[in-house]
Short mmCIF file of C-alpha atoms in Angstrom, two decimals:
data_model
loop_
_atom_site.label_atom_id
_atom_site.label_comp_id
_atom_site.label_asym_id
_atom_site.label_seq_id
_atom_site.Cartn_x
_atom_site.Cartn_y
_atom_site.Cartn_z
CA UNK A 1246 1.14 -15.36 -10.86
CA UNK A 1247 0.20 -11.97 -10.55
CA UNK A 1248 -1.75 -9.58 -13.37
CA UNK A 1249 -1.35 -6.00 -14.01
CA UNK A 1250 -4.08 -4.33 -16.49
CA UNK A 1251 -3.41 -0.74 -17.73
CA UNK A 1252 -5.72 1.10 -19.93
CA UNK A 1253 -4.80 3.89 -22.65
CA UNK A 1254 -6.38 5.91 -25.22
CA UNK A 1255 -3.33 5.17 -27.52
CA UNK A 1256 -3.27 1.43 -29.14
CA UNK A 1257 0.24 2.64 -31.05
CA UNK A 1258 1.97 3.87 -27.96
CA UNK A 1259 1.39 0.63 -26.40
CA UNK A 1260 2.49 -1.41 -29.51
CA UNK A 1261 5.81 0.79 -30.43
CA UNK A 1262 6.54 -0.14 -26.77
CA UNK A 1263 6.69 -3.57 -27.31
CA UNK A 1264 8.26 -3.52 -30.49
CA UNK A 1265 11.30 -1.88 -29.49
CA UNK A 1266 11.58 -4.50 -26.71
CA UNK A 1267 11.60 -6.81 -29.85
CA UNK A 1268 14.31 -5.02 -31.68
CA UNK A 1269 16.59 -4.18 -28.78
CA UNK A 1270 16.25 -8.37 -27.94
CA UNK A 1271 14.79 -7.73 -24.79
CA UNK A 1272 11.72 -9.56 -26.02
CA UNK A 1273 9.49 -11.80 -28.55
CA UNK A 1274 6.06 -11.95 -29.68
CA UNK A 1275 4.84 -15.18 -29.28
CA UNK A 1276 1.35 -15.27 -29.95
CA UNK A 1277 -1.21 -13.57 -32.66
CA UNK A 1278 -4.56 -14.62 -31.93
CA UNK A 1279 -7.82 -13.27 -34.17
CA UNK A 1280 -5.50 -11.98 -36.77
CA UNK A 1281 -6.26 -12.70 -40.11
CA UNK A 1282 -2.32 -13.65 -41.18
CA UNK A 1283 0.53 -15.87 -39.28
CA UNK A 1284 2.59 -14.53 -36.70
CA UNK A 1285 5.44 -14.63 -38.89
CA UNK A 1286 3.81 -12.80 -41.49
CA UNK A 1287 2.66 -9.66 -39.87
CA UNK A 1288 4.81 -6.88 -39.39
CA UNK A 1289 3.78 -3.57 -37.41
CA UNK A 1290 1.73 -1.89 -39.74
CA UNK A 1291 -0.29 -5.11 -39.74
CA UNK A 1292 -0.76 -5.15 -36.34
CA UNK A 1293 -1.42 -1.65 -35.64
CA UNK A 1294 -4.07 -1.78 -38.50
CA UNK A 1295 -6.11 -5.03 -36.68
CA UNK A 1296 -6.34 -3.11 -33.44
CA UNK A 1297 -7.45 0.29 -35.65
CA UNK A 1298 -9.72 -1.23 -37.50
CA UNK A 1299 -11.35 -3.25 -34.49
CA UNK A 1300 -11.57 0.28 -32.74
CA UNK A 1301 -12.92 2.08 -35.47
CA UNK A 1302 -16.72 0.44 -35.01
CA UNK A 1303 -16.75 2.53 -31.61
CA UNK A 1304 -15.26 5.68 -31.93
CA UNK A 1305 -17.44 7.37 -28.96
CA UNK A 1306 -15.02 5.36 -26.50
CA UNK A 1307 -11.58 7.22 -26.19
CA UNK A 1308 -9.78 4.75 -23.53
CA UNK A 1309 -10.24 1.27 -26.03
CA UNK A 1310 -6.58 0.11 -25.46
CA UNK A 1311 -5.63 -2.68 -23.04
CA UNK A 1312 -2.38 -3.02 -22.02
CA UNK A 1313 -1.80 -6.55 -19.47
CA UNK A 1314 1.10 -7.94 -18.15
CA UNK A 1315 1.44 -11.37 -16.14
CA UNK A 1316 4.32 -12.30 -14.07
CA UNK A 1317 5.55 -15.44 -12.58
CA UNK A 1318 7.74 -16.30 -10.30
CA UNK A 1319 11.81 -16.61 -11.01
CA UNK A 1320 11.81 -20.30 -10.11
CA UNK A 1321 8.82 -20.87 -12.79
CA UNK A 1322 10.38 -21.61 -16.58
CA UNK A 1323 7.87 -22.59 -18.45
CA UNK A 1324 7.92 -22.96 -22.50
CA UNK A 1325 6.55 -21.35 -25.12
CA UNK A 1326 3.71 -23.15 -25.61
CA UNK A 1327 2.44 -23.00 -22.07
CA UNK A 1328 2.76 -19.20 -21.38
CA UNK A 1329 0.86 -19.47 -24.72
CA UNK A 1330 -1.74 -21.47 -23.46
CA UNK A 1331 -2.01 -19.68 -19.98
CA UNK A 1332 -2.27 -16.19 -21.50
CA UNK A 1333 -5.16 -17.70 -23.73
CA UNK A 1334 -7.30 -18.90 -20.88
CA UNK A 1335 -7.06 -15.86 -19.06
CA UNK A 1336 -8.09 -13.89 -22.13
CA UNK A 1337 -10.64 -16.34 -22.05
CA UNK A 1338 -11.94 -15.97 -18.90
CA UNK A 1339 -12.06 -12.09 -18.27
CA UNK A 1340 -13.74 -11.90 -21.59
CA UNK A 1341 -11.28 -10.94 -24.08
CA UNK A 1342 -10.91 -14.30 -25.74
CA UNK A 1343 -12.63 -13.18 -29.17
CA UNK A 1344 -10.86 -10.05 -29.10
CA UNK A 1345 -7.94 -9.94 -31.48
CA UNK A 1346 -4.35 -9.84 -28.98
CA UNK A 1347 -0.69 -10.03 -29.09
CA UNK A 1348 1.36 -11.89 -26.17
CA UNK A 1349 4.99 -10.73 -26.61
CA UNK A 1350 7.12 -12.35 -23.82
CA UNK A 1351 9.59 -10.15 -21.79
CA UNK A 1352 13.34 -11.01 -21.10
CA UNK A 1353 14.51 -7.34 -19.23
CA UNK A 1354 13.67 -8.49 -15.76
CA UNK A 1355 14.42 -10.66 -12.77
CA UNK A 1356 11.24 -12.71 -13.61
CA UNK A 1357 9.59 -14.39 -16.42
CA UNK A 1358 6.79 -12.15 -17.57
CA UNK A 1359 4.23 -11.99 -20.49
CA UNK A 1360 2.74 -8.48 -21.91
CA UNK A 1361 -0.65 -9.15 -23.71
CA UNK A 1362 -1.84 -6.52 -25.82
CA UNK A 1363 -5.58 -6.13 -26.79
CA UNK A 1364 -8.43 -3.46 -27.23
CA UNK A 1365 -12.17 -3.62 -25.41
CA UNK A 1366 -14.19 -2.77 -28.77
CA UNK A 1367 -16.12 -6.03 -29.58
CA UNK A 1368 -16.74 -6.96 -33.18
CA UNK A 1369 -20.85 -5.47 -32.86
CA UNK A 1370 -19.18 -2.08 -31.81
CA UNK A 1371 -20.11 -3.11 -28.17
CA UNK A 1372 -17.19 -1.93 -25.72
CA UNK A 1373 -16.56 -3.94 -22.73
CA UNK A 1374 -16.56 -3.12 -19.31
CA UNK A 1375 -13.39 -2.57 -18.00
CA UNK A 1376 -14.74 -0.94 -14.49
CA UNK A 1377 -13.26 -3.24 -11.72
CA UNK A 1378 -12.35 -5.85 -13.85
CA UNK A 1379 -9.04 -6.37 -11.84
CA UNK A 1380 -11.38 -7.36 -9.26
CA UNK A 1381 -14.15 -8.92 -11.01
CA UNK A 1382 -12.66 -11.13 -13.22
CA UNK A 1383 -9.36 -11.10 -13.12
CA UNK A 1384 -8.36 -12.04 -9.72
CA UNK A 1385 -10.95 -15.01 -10.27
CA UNK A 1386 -9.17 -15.95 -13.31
CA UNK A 1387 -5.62 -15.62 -11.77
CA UNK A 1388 -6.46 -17.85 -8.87
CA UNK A 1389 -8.18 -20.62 -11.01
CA UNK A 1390 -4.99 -20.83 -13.52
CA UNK A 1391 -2.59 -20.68 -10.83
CA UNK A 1392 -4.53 -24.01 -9.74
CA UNK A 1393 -4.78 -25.69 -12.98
CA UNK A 1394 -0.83 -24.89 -13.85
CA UNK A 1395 0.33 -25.43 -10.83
CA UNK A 1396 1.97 -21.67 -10.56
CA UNK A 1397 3.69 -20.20 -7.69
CA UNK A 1398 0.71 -18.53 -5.88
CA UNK A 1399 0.94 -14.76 -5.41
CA UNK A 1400 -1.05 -14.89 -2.02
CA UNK A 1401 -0.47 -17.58 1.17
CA UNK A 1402 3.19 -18.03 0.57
CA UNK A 1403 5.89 -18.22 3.50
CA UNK A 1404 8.38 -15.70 4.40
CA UNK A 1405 11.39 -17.41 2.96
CA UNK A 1406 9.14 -18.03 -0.24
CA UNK A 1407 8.21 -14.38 -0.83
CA UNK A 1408 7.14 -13.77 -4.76
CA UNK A 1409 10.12 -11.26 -6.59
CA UNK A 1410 7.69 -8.96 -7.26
CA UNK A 1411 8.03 -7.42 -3.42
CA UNK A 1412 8.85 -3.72 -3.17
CA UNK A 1413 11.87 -3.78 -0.19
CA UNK A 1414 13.99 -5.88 -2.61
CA UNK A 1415 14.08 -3.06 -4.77
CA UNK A 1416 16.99 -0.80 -4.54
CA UNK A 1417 16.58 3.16 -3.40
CA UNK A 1418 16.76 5.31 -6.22
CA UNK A 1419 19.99 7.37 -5.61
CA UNK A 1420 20.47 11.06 -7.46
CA UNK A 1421 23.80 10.61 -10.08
CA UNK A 1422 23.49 6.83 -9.68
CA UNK A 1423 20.99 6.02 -12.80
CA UNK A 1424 19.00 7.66 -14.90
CA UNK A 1425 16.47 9.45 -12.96
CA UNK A 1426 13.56 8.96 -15.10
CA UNK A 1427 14.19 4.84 -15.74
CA UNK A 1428 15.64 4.48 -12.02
CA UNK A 1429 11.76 6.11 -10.73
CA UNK A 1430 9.99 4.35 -13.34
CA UNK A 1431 11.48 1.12 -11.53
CA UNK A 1432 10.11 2.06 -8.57
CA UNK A 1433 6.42 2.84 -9.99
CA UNK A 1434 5.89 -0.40 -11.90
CA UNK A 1435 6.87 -2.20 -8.40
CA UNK A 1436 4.30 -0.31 -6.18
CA UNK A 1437 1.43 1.34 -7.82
CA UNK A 1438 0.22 -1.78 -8.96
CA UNK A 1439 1.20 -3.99 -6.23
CA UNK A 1440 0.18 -2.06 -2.83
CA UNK A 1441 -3.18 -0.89 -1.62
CA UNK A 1442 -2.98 2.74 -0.90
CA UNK A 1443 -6.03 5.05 -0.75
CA UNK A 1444 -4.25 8.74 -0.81
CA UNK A 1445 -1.21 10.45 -1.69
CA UNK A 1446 0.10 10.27 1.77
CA UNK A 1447 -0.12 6.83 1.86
CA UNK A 1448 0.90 6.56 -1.60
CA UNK A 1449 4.05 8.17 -0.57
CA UNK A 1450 4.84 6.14 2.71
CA UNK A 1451 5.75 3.47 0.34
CA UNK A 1452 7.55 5.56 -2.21
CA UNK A 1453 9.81 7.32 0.42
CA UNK A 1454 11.40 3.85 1.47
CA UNK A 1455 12.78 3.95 -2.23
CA UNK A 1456 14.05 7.87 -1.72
CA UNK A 1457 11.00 8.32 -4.52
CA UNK A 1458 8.32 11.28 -3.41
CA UNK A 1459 5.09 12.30 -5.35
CA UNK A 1460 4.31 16.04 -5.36
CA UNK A 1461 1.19 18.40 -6.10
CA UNK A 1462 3.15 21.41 -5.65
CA UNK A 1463 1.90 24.10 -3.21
CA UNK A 1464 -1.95 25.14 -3.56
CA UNK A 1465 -1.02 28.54 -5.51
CA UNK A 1466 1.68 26.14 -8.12
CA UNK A 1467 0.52 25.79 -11.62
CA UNK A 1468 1.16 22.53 -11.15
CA UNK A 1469 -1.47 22.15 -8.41
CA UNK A 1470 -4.16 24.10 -10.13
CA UNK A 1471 -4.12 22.27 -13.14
CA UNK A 1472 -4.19 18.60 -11.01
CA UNK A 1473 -0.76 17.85 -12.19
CA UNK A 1474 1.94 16.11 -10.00
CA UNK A 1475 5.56 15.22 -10.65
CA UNK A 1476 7.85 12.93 -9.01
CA UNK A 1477 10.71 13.66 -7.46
CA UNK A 1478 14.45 11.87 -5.87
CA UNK A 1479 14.52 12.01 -2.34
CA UNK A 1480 18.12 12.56 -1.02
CA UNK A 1481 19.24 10.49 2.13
CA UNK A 1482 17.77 13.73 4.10
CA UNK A 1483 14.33 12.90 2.80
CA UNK A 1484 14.58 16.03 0.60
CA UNK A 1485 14.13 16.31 -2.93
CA UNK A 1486 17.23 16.75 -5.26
CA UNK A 1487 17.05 17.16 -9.02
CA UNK A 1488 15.18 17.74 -11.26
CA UNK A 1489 11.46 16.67 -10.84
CA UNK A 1490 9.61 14.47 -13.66
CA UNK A 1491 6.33 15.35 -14.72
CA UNK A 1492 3.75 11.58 -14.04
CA UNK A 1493 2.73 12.50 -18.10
CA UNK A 1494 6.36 11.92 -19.02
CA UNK A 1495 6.01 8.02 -17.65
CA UNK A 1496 4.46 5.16 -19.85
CA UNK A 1497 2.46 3.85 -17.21
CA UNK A 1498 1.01 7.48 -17.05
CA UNK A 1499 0.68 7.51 -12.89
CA UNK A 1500 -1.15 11.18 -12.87
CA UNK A 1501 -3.47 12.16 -10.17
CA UNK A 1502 -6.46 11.04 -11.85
CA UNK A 1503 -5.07 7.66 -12.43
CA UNK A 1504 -4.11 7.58 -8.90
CA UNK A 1505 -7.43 8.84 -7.93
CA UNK A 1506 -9.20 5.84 -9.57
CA UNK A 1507 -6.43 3.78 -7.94
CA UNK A 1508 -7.51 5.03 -4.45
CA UNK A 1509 -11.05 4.05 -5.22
CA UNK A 1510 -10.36 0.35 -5.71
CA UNK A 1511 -7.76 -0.06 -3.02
CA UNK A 1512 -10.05 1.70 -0.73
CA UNK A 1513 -12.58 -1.50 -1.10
CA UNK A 1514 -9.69 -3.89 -1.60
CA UNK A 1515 -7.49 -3.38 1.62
CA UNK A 1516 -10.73 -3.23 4.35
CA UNK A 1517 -10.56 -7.49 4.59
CA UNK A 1518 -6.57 -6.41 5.59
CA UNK A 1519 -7.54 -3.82 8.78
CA UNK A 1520 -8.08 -6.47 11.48
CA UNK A 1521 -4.53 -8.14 10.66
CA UNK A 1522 -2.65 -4.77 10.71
CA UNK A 1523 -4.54 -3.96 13.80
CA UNK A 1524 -3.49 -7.88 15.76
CA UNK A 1525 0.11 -7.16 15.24
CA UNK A 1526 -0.10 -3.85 16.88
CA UNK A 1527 -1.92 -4.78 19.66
CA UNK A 1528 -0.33 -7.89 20.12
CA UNK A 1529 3.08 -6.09 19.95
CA UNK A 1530 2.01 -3.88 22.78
CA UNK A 1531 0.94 -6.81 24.77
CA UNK A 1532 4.24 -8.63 24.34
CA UNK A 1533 6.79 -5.43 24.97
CA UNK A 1534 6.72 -1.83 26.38
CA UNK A 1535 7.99 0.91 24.42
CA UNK A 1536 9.37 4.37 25.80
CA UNK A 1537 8.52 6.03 22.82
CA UNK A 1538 6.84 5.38 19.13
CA UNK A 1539 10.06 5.42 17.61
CA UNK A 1540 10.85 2.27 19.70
CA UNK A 1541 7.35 0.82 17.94
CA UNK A 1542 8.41 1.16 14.79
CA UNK A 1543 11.91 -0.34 15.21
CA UNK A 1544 9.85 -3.29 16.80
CA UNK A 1545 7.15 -3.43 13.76
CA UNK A 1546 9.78 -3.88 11.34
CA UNK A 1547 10.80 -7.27 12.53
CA UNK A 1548 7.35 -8.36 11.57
CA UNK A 1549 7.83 -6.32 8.30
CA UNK A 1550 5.82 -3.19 8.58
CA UNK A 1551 6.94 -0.08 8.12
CA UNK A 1552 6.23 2.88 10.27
CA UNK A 1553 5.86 6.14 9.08
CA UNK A 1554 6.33 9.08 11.84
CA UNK A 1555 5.27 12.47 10.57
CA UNK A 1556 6.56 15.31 12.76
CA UNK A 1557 5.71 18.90 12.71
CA UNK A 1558 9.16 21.30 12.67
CA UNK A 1559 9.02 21.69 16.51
CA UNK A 1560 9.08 17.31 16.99
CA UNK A 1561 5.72 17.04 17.51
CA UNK A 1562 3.85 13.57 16.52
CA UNK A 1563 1.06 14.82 14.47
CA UNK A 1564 0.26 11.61 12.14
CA UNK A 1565 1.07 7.76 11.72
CA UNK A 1566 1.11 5.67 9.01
CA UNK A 1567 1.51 1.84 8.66
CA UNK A 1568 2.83 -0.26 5.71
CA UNK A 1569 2.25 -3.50 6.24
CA UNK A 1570 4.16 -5.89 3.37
CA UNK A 1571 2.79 -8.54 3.95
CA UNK A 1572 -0.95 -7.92 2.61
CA UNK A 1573 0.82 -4.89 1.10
CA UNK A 1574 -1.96 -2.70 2.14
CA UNK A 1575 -0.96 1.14 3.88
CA UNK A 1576 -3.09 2.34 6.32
CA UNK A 1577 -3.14 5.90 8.05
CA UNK A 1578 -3.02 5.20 11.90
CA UNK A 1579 -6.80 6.78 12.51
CA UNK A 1580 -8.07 4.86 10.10
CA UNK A 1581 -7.64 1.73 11.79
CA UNK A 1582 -9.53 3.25 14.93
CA UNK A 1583 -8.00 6.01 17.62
CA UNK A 1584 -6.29 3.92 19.41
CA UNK A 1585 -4.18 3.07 16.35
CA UNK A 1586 -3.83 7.15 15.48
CA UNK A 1587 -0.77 9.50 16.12
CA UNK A 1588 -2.32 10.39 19.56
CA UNK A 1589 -3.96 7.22 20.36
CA UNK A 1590 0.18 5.74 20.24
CA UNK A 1591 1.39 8.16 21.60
CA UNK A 1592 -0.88 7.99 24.97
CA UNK A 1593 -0.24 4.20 25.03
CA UNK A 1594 3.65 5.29 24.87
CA UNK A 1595 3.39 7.56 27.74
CA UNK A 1596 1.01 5.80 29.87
CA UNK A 1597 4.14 3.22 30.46
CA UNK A 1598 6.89 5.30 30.66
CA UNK A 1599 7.99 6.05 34.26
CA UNK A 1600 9.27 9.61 33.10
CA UNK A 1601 6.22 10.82 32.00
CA UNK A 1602 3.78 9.27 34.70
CA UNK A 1603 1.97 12.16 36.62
CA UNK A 1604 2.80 12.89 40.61
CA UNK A 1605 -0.28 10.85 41.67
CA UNK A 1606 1.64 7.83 41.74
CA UNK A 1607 4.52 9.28 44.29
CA UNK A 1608 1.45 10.81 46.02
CA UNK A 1609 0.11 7.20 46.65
CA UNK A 1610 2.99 5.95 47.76
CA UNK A 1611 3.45 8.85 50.48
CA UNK A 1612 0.24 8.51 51.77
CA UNK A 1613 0.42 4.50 51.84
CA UNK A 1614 3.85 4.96 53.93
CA UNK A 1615 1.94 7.48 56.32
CA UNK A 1616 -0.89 4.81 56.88
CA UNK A 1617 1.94 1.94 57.92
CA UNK A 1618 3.47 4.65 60.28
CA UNK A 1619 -0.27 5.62 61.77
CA UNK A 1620 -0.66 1.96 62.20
CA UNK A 1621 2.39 1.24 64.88
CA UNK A 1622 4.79 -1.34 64.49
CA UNK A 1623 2.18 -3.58 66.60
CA UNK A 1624 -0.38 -3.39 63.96
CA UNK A 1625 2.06 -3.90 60.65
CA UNK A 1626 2.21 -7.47 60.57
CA UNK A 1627 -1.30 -8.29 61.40
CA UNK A 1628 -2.35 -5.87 58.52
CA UNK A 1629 -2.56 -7.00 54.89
CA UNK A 1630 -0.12 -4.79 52.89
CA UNK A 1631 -3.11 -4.55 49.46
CA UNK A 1632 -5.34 -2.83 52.32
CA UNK A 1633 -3.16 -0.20 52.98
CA UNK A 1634 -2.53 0.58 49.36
CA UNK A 1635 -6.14 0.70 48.66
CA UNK A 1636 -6.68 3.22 51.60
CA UNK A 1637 -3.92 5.42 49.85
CA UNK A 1638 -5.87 4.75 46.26
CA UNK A 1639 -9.08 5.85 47.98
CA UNK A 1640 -7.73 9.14 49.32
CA UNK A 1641 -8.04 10.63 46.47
CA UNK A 1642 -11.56 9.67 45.55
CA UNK A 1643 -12.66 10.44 49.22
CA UNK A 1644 -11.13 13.94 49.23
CA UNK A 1645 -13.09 14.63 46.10
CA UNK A 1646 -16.11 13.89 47.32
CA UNK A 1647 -15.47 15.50 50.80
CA UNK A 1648 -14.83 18.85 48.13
CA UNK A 1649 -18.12 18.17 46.41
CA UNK A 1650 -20.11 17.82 49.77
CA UNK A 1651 -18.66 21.26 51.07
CA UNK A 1652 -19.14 22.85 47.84
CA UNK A 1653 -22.83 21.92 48.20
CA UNK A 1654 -22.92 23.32 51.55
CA UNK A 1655 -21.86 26.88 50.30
CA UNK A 1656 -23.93 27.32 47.86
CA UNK A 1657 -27.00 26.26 49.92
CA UNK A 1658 -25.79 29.39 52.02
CA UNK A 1659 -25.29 31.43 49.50
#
């Protein structure tokens, strides 16, 4: 099972969103609980009113609506009654069980999937906390009823058993195929809640593998002074086509300071996922040699992560970034240590490929030839080959030194 909380300052917006679900047949509410009718006998208003009312004893907090959505796994079909009683106990235990909430149940996806719809205004006027209660309570809460139910677990599954709600199963958005706005919002409901990102550029080295690109605008766009940022379709060229959509025009509302607060979390979340992003490097090093880091990055995708190259207009390697979805966490290269950086791959590229090696090497073997020859054909085969090798290795550092010494001598002249 995995859960997805949203927060908005707009209780209405969040149930007119579910109701049209309802009247298009693409979903049902199932559940009313704290309401003072039936189910069957409350119609919007009703609803609306409850959550109003509830949010009128605390009118100092502006962001009092909670918007939740759990999803199971396509194999999972459970009834009525136990999505019912699963969305109850995890109401329960993140401390929303006295809170009056809706469960509608969703039918317009691959997966079965609940929306819960509640508000954080207690009945003293208290509000509660809803600061890192993803990780606080939630993920607790998930874990434990994935246990008691017996649920498809969103973490420690095989490959062939990967959970639907992966991102490289989705489709690329294509320009003139769908509806731009739906076909991107597809795209953002899949990874802004499921990867671990902690800045735009990272942000965006998942988006690009779905031809989907989030833009600021240039420093001296209105767009960028006023901390906006649109979204934009990515043509098979990597450059935008269309027209771009503004993150305001989404539901899910994905503007820069929700993705700012989103990099704040991940940050924390995806440290406990460094060390495995960093084994499969190293050990992929250890295992192969690669010419160049575009041979890397055809080898990392085997073990599914995703290599981002980001080139300057001349070709030249400049940054790296690594999406790894398996702990779904994205990581820029230096982040993980130098080494692990543009320049740090890049060395480690060079430093085995014979074209780039530097003439010392042909040097060596020129002055290791000249020792065999110095030695007479008497003397080769009573001489250990490694010793003449290491007296060609040691010219160098001897010659140095014999520079030093008669650099020393000068200036005692001087």
């Amino acid at each position: 099972m995995v859960a997805i909380i949203k927060t908005s300052n707009s209780l209405q917006r969040i149930l007119n969103y579910n109701e049209i679900k309802v009247k298009e047949g693409k979903a049902e509410c199932i559940s009313a609980i704290n309401f003072p009718l039936e189910l069957d006998r409350l119609n919007f208003t009703l609803k609306l009113n409850r959550f109003v009312k509830q949010a009128s004893l605390n009118e100092n907090v502006k962001r009092n609506a909670v918007h939740i959505s759990l999803n199971f796994d396509p194999s999972e079909n459970h009834s009525k009654e136990k999505l019912n009683e699963i969305a109850k106990i995890y109401m329960d235990k993140i401390g929303f069980g006295k809170q009056p909430f809706l469960v509608y149940q969703h039918y317009d996806a691959g997966h079965p999937h609940l929306h819960v719809i509640t508000n954080n205004i207690q009945r003293d006027g208290k509000r509660i906390d809803l600061h890192l209660l993803g990780i606080r309570k939630s993920e607790p809460a998930r874990k434990e009823i994935e246990e008691t139910f017996g649920l498809v677990k969103a973490e420690g599954r095989k490959t062939k058993e990967q959970f639907s709600l992966q991102p490289i199963a989705n489709r690329k958005v294509q320009y003139g195929k769908a509806e731009s706005k739906k076909a991107i919002n597809g795209v953002l409901n899949k990874v802004l809640f499921e990867y671990k990102y902690s800045s735009l550029p990272e942000l965006n080295a998942v988006l690009n593998l779905y031809n989907v690109h989030a833009d600021r605008g240039t420093e001296e766009s209105r767009v960028f002074k006023n901390k906006g940022l649109l979204y934009k379709i990515l043509d098979k060229d990597s450059k935008p086509t269309g027209v771009p959509i503004k993150a305001s025009g989404f539901y899910s509302k994905p503007t820069l300071k929700f993705l700012e607060d989103r990099f704040k979390i991940n940050a924390i979340k995806k440290e406990s996922s460094q060390r495995h992003v960093r084994s499969v490097i190293r050990e992929t090093f250890i295992n192969e040699t690669f010419k160049s880091p575009e041979q890397l990055a055809e080898k990392l995708k085997k073990v599914d992560i995703n290599t981002v190259l980001r080139k300057s207009k001349d070709g030249q390697l400049y940054g790296i970034t690594f999406v790894d979805h398996k702990t779904k966490c994205v990581f820029n290269g230096s982040s993980l240590g130098k080494q692990y950086s543009a320049k740090g791959i890049l060395e480690r590229c060079e430093a085995i490929n014979p074209t780039n090696q530097n003439h010392n090497y042909q040097k060596t073997i020129s002055i290791a030839y000249e020792n065999i020859k110095n030695l007479g054909s008497e003397n080769i085969f009573k001489t250990n080959p490694l010793d003449i090798l290491l007296r060609a290795e040691n010219y160098n550092d001897y010659t140095s030194q014999f520079k030093q010494k008669k650099k020393r001598r000068l200036r005692r002249g001087i």
